[in-house]
Short mmCIF file of C-alpha atoms in Angstrom, two decimals:
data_model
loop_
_atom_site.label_atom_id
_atom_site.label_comp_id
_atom_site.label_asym_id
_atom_site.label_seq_id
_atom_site.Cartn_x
_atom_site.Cartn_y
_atom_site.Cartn_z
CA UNK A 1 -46.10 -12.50 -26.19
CA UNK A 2 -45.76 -15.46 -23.40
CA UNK A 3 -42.92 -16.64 -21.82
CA UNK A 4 -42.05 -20.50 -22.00
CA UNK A 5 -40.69 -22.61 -19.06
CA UNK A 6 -40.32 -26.27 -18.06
CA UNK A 7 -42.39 -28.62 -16.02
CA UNK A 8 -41.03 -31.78 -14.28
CA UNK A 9 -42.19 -33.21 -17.14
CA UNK A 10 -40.15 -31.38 -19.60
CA UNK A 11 -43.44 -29.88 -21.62
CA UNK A 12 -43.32 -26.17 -22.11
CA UNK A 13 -45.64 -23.81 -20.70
CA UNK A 14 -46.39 -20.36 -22.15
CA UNK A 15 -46.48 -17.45 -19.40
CA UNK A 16 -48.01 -14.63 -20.50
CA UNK A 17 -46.23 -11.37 -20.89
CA UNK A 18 -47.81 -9.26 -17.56
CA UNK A 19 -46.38 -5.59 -19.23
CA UNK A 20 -48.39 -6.25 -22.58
CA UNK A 21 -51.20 -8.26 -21.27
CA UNK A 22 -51.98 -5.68 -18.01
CA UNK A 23 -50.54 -2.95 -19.08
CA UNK A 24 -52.18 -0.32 -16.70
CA UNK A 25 -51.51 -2.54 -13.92
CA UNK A 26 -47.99 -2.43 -15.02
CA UNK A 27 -47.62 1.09 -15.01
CA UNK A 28 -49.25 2.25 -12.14
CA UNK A 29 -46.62 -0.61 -10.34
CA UNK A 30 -43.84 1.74 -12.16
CA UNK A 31 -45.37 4.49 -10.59
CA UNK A 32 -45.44 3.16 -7.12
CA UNK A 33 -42.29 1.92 -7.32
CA UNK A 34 -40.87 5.03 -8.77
CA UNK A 35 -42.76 6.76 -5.41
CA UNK A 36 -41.09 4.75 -3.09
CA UNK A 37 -37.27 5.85 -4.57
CA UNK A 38 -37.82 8.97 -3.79
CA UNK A 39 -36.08 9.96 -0.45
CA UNK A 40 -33.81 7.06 -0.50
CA UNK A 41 -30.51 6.16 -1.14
CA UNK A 42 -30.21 4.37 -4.66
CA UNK A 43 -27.44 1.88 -3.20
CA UNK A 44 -29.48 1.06 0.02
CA UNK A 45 -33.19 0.90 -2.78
CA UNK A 46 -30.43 -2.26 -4.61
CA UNK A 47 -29.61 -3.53 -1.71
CA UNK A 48 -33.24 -4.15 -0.20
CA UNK A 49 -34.75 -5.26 -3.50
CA UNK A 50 -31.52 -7.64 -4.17
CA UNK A 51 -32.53 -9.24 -0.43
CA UNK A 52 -36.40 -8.98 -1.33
CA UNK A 53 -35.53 -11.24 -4.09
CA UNK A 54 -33.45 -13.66 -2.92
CA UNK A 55 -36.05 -14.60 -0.20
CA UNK A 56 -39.08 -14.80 -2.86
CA UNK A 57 -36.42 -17.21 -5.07
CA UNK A 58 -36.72 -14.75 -8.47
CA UNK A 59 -33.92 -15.23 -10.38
CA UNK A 60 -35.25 -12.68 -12.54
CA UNK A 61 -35.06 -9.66 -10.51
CA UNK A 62 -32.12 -10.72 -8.29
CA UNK A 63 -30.26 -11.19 -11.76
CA UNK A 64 -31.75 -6.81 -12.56
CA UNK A 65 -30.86 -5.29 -9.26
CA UNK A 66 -27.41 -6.90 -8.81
CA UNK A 67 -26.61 -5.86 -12.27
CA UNK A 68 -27.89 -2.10 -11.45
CA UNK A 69 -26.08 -2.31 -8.42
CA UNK A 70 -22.86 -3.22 -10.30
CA UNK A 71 -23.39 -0.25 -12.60
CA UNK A 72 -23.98 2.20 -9.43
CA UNK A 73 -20.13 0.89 -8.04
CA UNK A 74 -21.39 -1.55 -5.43
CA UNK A 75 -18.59 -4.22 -4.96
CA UNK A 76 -18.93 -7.95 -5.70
CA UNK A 77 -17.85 -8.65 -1.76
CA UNK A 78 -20.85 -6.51 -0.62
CA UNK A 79 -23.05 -8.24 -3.15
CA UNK A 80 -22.08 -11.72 -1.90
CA UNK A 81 -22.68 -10.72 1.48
CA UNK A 82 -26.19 -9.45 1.63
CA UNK A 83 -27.59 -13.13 1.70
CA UNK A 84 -26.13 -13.24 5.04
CA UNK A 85 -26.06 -9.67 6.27
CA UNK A 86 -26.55 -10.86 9.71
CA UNK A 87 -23.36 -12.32 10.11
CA UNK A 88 -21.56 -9.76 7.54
CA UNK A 89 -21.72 -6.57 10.40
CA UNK A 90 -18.19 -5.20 8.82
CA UNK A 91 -20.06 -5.16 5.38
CA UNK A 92 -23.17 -3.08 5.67
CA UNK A 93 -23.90 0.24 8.34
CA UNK A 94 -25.99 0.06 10.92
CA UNK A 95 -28.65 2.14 8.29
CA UNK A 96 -28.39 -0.62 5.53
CA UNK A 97 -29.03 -3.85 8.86
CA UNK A 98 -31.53 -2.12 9.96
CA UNK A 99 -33.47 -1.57 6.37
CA UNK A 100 -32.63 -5.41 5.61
CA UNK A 101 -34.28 -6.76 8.55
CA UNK A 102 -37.13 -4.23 8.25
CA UNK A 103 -37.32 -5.44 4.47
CA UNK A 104 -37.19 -9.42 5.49
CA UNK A 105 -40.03 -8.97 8.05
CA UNK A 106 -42.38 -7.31 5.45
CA UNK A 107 -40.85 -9.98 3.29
CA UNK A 108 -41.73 -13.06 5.37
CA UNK A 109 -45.17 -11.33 6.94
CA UNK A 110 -46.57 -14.65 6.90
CA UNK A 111 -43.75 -16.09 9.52
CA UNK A 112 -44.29 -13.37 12.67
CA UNK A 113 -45.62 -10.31 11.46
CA UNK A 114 -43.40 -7.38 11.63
CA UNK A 115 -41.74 -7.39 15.01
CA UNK A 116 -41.74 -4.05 17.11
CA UNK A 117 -38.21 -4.18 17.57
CA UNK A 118 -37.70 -4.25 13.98
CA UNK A 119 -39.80 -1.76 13.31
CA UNK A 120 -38.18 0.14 16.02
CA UNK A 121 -34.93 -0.64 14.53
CA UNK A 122 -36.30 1.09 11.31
CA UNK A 123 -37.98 4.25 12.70
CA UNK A 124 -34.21 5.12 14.71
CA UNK A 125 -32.44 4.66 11.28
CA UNK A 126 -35.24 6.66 9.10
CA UNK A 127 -37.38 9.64 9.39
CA UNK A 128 -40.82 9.25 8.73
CA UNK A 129 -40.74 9.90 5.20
CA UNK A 130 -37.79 7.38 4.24
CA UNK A 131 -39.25 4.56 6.62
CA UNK A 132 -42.93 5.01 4.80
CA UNK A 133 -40.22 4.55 1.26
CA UNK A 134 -38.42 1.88 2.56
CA UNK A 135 -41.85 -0.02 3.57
CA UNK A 136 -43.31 1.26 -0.14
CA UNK A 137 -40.45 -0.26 -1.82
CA UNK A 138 -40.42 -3.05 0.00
CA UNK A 139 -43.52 -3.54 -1.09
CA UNK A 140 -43.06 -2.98 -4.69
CA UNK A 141 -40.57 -5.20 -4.96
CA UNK A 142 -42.68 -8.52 -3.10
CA UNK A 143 -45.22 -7.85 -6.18
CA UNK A 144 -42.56 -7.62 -8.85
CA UNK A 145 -41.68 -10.86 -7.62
CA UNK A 146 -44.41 -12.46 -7.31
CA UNK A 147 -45.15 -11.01 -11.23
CA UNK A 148 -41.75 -12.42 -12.10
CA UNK A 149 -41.92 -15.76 -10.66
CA UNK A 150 -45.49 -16.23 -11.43
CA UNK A 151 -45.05 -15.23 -15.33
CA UNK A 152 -41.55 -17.45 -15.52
CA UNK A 153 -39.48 -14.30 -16.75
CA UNK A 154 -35.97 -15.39 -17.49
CA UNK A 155 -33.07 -13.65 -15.75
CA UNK A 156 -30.97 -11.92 -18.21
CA UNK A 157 -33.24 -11.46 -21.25
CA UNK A 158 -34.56 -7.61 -20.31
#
C-alpha cells in the first residue's frame, strides 16, 4: 500500500507504506522506542516527541502525540505552549525545560552539537538511566519523523 501526496505541480506521488514494505525495520523501531519509555514519565515522553515534531515539520506525528497527550489529561494551554516553552516558564517544571532543550539540541545536531550546558541541564534533572531514555527517545522520535515525512503519511488517518 503507498501513500499519495501532491507536488507543486499538482501530480500525485505514491509513498510507499514503510510498516508493510520494511517491516522488521519497523518493529525493531517499536522496540527501541518502547525501550526508551521505560523509566520516564508518559506526559514528559508526549511532551518531547510533540516538540521533536514540530521542529522536523511532521504533521503526522505532531497530529499522534498531541492526541495521546489529550487522552493522558494534558491541557490544551500546555499543548499550545510547548512551541515556545522558552518563554512559557509558568507552563512547564524545571524537569520538563530542561528535557525540551536537551530534546531540541539532539533535534537540531546539525546547528551546534549538543551544548555542555544543556547536557548539564539534563544530567541535574535525570539520573543516568532516565537521561540515557530521554536521549533514546529522542532519538526514536527524529527517525519516526523522518519515516513520516519522507513516506507523506497523512495526519489523522492512523
Amino acid at each position: 500500500m503507498t501513500n499519495t501526496t501532491q507536488t507543486t505541480d499538482a501530480s500525485p506521488i505514491s509513498r510507499l507504506d514503510f510498516a508493510r514494505t520494511a517491516p522488521k525495520a519497523f518493529k525493531a523501531l517499536l522496540a527501541f522506542d518502547s525501550a526508551a519509555r521505560e523509566h520516564l514519565d508518559p506526559t514528559l515522553v508526549e511532551l518531547v516527541q510533540i516538540r521533536a515534531s514540530q521542529l522536523n515539520n511532521c504533521a503526522y506525528c505532531l497530529h499522534m502525540h498531541t492526541t495521546d497527550a489529550r487522552k493522558r489529561g494534558e491541557s490544551e494551554e500546555r499543548l499550545h505552549m510547548v512551541a515556545v516553552w522558552r518563554e512559557a516558564r509558568g507552563f512547564f517544571s524545571e524537569r520538563e525545560r530542561a528535557a525540551l532543550a536537551l530534546t531540541e539540541a539532539v533535534t537540531r545536531l546539525a546547528d551546534q552539537g549538543v551544548p555542555d550546558e544543556e547536557y548539564a541541564r539534563a544530567a541535574e534533572q535525570f539520573d543516568d538511566t532516565e537521561l540515557a531514555g530521554l536521549l533514546t527517545l529522542t532519538f526514536a522520535i527524529n527517525t519516526w519523523n523522518r519515516i513520516a515525512v519522507s513516506t507523506a503519511k497523512t495526519p489523522g488517518t492512523d
